[in-house]
Short mmCIF file of C-alpha atoms and ligand atoms in Angstrom, two decimals:
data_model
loop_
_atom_site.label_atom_id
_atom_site.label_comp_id
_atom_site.label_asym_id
_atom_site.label_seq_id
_atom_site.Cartn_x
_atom_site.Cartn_y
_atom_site.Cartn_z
CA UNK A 43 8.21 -23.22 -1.93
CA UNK A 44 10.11 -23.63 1.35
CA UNK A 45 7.10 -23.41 4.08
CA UNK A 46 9.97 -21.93 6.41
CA UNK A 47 10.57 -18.57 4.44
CA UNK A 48 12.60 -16.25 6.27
CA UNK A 49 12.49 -12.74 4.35
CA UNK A 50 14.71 -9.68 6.53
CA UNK A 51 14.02 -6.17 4.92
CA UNK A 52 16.94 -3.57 6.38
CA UNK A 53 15.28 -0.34 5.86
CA UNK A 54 12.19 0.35 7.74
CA UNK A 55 11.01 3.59 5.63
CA UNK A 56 8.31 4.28 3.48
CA UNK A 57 10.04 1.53 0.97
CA UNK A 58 10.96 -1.33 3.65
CA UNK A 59 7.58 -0.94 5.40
CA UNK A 60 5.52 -0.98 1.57
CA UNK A 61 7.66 -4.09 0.84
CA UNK A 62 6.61 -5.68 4.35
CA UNK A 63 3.07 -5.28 3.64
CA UNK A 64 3.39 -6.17 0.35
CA UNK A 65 4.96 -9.81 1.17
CA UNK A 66 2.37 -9.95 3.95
CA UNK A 67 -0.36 -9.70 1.35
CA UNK A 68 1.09 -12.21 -0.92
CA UNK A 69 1.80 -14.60 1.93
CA UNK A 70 5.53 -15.03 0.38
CA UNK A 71 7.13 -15.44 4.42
CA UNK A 72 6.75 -17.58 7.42
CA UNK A 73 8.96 -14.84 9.21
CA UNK A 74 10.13 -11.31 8.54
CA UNK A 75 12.64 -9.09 10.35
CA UNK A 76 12.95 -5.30 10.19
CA UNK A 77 16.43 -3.62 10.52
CA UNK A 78 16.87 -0.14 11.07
CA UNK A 79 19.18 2.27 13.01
CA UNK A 80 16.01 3.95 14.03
CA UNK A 81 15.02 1.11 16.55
CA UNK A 82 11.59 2.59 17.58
CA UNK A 83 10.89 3.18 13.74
CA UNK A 84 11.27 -0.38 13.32
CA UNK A 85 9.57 -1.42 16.42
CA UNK A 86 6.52 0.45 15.09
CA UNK A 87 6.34 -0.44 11.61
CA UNK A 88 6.42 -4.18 12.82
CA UNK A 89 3.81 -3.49 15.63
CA UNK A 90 1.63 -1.90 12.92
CA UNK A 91 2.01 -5.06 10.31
CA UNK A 92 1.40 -7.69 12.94
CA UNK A 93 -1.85 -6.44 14.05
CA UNK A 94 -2.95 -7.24 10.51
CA UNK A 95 -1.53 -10.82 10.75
CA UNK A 96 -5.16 -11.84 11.39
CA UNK A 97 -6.12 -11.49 8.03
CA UNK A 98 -3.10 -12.73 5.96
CA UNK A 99 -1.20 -16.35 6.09
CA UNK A 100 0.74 -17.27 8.81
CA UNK A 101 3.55 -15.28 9.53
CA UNK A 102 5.57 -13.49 12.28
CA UNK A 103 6.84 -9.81 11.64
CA UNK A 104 9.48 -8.52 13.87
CA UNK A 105 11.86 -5.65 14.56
CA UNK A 106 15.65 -7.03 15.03
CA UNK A 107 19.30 -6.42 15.03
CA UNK A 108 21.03 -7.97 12.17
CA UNK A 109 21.68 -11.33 14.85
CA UNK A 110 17.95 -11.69 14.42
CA UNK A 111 18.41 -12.01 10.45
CA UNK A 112 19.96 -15.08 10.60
CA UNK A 113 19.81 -17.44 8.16
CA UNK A 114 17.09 -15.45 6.26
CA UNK A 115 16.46 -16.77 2.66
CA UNK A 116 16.35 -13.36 1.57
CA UNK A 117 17.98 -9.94 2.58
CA UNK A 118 16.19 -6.54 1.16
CA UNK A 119 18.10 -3.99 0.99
CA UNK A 120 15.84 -0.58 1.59
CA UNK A 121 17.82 1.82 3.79
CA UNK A 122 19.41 5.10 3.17
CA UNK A 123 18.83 8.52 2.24
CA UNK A 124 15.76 8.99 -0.51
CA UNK A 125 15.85 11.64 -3.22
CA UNK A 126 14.64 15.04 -2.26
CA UNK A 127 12.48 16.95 -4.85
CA UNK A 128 15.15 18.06 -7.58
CA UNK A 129 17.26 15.52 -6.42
CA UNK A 130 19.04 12.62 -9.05
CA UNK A 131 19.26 8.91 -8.05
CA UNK A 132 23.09 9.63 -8.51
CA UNK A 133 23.37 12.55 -6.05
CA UNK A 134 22.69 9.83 -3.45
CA UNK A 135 25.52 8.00 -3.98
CA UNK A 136 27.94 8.85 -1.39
CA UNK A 137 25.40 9.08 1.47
CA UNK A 138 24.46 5.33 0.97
CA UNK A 139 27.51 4.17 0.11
CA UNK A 140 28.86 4.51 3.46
CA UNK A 141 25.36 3.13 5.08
CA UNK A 142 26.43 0.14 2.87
CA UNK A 143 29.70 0.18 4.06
CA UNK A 144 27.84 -0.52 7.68
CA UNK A 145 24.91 -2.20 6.59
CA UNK A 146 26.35 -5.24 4.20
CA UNK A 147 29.42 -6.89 6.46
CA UNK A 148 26.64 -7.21 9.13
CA UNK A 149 24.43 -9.14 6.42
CA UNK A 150 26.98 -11.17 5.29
CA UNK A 151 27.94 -12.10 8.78
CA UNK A 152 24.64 -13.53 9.71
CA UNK A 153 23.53 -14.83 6.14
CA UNK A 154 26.35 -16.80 3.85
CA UNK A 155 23.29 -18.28 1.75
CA UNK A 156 21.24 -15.55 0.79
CA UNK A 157 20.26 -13.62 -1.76
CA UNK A 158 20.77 -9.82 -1.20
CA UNK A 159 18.11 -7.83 -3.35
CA UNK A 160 19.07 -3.85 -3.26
CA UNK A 161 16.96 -1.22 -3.33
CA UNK A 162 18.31 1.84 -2.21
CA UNK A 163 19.10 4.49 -4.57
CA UNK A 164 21.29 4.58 -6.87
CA UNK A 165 20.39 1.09 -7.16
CA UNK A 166 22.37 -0.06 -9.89
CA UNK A 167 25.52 1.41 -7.79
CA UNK A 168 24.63 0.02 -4.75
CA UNK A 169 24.06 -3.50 -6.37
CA UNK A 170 27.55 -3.12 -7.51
CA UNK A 171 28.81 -2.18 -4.29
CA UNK A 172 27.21 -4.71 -2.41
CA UNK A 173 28.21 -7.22 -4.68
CA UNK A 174 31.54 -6.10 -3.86
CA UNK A 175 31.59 -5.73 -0.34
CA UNK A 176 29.71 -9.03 0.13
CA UNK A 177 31.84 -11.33 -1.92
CA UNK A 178 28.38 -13.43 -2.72
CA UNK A 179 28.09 -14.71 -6.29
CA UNK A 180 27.02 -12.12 -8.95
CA UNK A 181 24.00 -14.20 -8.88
CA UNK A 182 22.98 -13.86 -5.38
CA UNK A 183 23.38 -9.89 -5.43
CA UNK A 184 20.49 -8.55 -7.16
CA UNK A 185 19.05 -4.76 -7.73
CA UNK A 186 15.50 -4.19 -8.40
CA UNK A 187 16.76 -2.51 -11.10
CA UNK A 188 14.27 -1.40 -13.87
CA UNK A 189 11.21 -3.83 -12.44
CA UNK A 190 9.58 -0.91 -11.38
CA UNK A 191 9.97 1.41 -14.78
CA UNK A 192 9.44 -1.36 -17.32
CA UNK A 193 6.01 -1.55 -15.35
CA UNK A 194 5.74 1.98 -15.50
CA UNK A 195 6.50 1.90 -18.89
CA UNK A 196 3.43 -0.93 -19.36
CA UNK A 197 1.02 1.03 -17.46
CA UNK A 198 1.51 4.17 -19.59
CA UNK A 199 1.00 1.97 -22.81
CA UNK A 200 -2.24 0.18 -21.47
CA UNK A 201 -3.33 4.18 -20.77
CA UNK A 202 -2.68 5.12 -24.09
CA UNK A 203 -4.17 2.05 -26.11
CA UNK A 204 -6.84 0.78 -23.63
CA UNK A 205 -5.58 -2.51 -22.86
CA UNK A 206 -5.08 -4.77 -20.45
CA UNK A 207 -1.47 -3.91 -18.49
CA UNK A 208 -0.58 -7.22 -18.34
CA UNK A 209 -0.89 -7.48 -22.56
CA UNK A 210 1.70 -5.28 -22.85
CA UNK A 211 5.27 -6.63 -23.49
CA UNK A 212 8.53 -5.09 -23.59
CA UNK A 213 11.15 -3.37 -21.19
CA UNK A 214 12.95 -0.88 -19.78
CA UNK A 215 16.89 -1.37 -19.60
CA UNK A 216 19.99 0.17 -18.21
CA UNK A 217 20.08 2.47 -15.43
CA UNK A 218 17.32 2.58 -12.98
CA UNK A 219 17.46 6.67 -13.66
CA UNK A 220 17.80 9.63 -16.18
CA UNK A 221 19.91 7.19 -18.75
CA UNK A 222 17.25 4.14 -18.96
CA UNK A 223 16.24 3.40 -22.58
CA UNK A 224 13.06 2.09 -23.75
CA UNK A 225 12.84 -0.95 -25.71
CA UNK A 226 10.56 0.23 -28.37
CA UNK A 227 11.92 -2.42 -31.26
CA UNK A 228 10.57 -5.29 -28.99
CA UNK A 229 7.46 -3.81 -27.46
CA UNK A 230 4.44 -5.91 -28.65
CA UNK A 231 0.85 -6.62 -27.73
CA UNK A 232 -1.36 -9.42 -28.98
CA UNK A 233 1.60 -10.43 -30.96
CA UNK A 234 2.26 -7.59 -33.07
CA UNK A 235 4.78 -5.09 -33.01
CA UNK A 236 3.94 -1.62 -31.42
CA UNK A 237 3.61 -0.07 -34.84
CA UNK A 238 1.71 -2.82 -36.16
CA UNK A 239 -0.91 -2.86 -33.64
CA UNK A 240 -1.07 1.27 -33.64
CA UNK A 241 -1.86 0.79 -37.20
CA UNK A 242 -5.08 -1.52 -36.02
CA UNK A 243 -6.22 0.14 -33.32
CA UNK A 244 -5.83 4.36 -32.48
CA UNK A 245 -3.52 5.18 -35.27
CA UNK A 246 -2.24 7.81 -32.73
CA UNK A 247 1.97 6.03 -32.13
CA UNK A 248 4.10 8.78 -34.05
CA UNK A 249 7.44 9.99 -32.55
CA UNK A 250 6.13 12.40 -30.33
CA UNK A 251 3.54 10.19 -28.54
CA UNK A 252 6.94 7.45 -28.23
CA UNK A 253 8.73 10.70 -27.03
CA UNK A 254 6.32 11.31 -24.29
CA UNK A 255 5.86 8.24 -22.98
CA UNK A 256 9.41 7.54 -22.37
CA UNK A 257 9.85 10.71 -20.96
CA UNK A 258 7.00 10.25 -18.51
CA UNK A 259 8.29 7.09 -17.57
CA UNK A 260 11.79 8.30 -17.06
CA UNK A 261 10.26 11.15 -14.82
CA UNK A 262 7.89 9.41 -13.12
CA UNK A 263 9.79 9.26 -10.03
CA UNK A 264 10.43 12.64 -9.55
CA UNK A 265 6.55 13.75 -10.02
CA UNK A 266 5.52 11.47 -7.81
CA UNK A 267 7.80 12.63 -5.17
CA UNK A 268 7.15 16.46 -5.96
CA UNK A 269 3.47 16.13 -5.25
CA UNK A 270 3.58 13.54 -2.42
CA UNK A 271 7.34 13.27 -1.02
CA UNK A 272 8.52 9.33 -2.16
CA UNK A 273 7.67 6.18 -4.39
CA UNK A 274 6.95 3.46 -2.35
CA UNK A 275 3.48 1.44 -3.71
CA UNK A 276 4.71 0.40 -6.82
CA UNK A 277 8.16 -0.26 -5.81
CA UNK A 278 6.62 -2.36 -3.10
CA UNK A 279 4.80 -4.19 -5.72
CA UNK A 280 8.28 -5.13 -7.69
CA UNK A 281 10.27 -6.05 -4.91
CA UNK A 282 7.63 -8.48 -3.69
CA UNK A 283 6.88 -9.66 -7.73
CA UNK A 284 11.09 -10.37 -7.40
CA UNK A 285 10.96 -12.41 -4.33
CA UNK A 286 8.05 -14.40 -5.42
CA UNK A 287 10.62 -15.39 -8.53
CA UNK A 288 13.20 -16.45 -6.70
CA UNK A 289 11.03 -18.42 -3.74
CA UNK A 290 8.94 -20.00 -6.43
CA UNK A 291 11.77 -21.04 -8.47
CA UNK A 292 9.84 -19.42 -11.51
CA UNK A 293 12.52 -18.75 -13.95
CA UNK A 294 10.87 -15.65 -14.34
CA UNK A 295 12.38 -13.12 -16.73
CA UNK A 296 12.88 -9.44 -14.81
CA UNK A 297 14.70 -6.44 -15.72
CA UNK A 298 16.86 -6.44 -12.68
CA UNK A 299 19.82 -5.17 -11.75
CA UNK A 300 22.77 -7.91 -12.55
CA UNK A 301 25.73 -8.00 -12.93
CA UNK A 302 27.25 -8.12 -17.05
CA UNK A 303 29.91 -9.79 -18.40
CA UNK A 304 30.12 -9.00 -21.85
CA UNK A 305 26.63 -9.31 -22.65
CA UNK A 306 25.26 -6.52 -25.23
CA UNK A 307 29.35 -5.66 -25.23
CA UNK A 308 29.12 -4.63 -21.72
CA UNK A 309 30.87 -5.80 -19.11
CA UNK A 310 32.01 -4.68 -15.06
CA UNK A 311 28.35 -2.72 -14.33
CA UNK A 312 25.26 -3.77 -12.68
CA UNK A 313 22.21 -2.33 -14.48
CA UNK A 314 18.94 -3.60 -15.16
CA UNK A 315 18.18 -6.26 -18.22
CA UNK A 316 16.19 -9.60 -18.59
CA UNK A 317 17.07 -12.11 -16.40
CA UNK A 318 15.96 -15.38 -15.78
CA UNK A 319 14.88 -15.10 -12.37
CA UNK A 320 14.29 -18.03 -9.66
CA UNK A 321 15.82 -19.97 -6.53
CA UNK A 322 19.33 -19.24 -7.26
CA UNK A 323 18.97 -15.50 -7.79
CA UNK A 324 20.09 -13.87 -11.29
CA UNK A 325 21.24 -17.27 -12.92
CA UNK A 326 21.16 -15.97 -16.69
CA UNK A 327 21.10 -12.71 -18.69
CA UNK A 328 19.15 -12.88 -21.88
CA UNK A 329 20.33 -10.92 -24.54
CA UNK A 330 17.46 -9.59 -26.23
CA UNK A 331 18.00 -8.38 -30.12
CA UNK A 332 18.01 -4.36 -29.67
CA UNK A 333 18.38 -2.49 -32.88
CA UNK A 334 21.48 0.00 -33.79
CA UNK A 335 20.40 3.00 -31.84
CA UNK A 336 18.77 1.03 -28.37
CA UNK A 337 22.35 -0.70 -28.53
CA UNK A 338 23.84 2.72 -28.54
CA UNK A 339 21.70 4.33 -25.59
CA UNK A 340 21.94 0.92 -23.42
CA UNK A 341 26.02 1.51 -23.75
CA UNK A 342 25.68 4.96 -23.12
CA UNK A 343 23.98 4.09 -20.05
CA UNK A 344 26.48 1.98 -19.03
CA UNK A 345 28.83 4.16 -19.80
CA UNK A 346 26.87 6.90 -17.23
CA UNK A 347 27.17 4.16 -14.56
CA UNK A 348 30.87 2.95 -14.85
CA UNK A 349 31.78 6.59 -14.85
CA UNK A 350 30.13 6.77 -11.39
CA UNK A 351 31.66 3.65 -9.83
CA UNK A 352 34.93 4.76 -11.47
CA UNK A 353 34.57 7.51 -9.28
CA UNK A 354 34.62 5.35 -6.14
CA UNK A 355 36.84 2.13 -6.80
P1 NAD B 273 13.02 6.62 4.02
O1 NAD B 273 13.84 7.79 4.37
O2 NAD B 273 11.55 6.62 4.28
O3 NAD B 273 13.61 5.30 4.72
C1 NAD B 273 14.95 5.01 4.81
C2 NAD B 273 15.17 4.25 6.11
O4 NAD B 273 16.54 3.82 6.15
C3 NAD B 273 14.91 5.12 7.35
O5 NAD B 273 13.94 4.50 8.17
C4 NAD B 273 16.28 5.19 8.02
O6 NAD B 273 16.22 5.23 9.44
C5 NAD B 273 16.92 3.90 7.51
N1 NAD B 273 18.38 3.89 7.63
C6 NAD B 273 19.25 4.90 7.36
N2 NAD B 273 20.50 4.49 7.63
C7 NAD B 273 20.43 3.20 8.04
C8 NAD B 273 21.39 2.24 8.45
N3 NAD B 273 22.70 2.53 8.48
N4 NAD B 273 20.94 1.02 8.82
C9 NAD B 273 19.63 0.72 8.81
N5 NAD B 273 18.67 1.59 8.44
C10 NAD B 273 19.07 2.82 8.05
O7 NAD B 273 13.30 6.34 2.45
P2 NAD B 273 12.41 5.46 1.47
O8 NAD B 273 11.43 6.33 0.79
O9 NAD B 273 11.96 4.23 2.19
O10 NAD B 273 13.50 5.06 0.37
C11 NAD B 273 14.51 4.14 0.68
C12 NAD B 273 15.47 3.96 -0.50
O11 NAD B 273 14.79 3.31 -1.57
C13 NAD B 273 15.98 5.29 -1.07
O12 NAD B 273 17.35 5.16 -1.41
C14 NAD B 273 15.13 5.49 -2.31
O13 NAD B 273 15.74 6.32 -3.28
C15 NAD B 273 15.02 4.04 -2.77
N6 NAD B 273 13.96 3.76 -3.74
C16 NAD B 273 14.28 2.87 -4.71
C17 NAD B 273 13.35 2.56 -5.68
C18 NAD B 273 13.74 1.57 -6.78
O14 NAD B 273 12.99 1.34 -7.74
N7 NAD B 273 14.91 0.96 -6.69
C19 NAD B 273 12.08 3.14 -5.64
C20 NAD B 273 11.77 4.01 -4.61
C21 NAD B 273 12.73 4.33 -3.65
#
């Protein structure tokens, strides 16, 4: 890993300051830059963070203007309206889109080699728009994608059978929102197949307990932000388990947001799916055996996406 990492994180909300801290902690950047239009938001956020620099590896946190980006390694993407309570991921769109429309010439002006990682909401939109507004490489546009729910998804499966999080293997896919499907044909632990370990251990996996679990996943966002106003830990968490991937070179597989090209029979739509994950951004999409009806719901999904960006191209 460079020793020089320059992270910038435009955004400096609940998300963009999580994300900050969240790098801090895993000592991922020499330097990091805030962005916002809210200056004195900014200003504070960094003022907070580098009084904690004491206790973390070296590194200088700032508040900038996008000059003060320059040559960053990485660019996150954080700023824009959030979802109010009742509020879909989709309803967003045409608030951020033209925050994007201010936000992403200004990136690309000051950083030809990065990699842009978006997390505003919709992201899967916004990756695409980006993508398209930037005229990077599909692999150097990333979204966060469905990082965050396929995690979700993991946690609520250690809950339910007692393990270890990290024992739990599968995905979410598609749309970081309301059309995301749940891998349940490749979910495993220890090896097995879902049903296959149920069958050793609780006994307790019919449809309804599959049925809930996806559902709570699906929802999860809009709980949380009912009883406390916004996600930001655990998307924090993601964003900073991305940017580890691509500093470290890790080849890491992550269900984020890139762009297809015919994979699963889908092609034109950002949305979130493995990818091998390291220095060069989003280098490969794996296509991962689904059966007959996951094929159907991840199309459907896409289908739910293009239907938006058909909406604005
Ligand atoms: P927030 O309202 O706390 O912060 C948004 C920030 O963006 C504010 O500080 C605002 O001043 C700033 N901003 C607005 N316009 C700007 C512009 N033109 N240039 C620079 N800064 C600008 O919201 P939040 O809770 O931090 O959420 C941020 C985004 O992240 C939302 O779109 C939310 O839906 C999304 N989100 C995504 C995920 C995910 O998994 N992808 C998870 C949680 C939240």
């Amino acid at each position: 890993m460079n020793k020089n990492t320059k992270i910038s994180v435009i955004g400096a909300g609940f998300v963009g300051s999580s994300t900050v801290f969240a790098l801090m902690n895993g000592g991922l950047a020499s330097e990091i830059v805030i962005v916002d239009v809210n200056r004195d938001k900014a200003e504070g956020e960094a003022m907070d963070l580098s009084h904690g620099t004491a206790f973390v590896k070296p590194v200088e946190v700032k508040a900038g203007d996008y000059k003060d980006t320059k040559d960053s390694d990485i660019v996150i993407i954080t700023a824009g309206a959030a979802q109010k309570p009742g509020e879909t991921r989709l309803d967003l769109i045409n608030k951020n889109y033209s925050i994007f429309k201010s936000i992403v010439p200004e990136v690309v002006k000051y950083n030809p080699n990065a990699i842009l990682v978006v997390v505003s909401n919709p992201v899967d939109i916004l990756t695409y728009i980006t993508y398209k507004l930037s005229g990077f490489p599909k692999s150097r546009v990333i979204g966060s994608g469905t990082v965050l729910d396929t995690s979700r998804f993991r946690y609520m499966l250690s809950e339910h059978f007692n393990i270890d999080v990290r024992n739990i293997h599968t995905y979410i896919m598609g749309e970081h929102g309301d059309s995301e499907i749940a891998t349940w044909s490749l979910t495993n632990i220890a090896g097995m197949d879902v049903n296959k370990y149920c069958e050793v251990s609780c006994k307790k996996c019919d449809g309804e307990l599959k049925y809930k679990v996806y559902e709570d996943v699906k929802n999860a966002a809009y709980e949380v932000i009912e009883k406390k106003g916004a996600t930001y830990y655990a998307v924090a968490l993601a964003i900073k388990r991305i940017v580890e991937a691509i500093l470290r070179d890790e080849n890491s597989i992550l269900t984020v947001s890139a762009f297809l090209e015919g994979q699963y029979g889908i092609k034109d739509v950002y949305m979130g799916v493995p990818s091998i994950v390291g220095i060069n951004g989003a280098k490969e999409i794996i296509e991962v055996p689904l059966n007959e009806e996951e094929k159907k719901e991840l199309e459907a999904s896409a289908k739910t996406l293009k239907e938006t960006l058909n909406n604005i191209f």
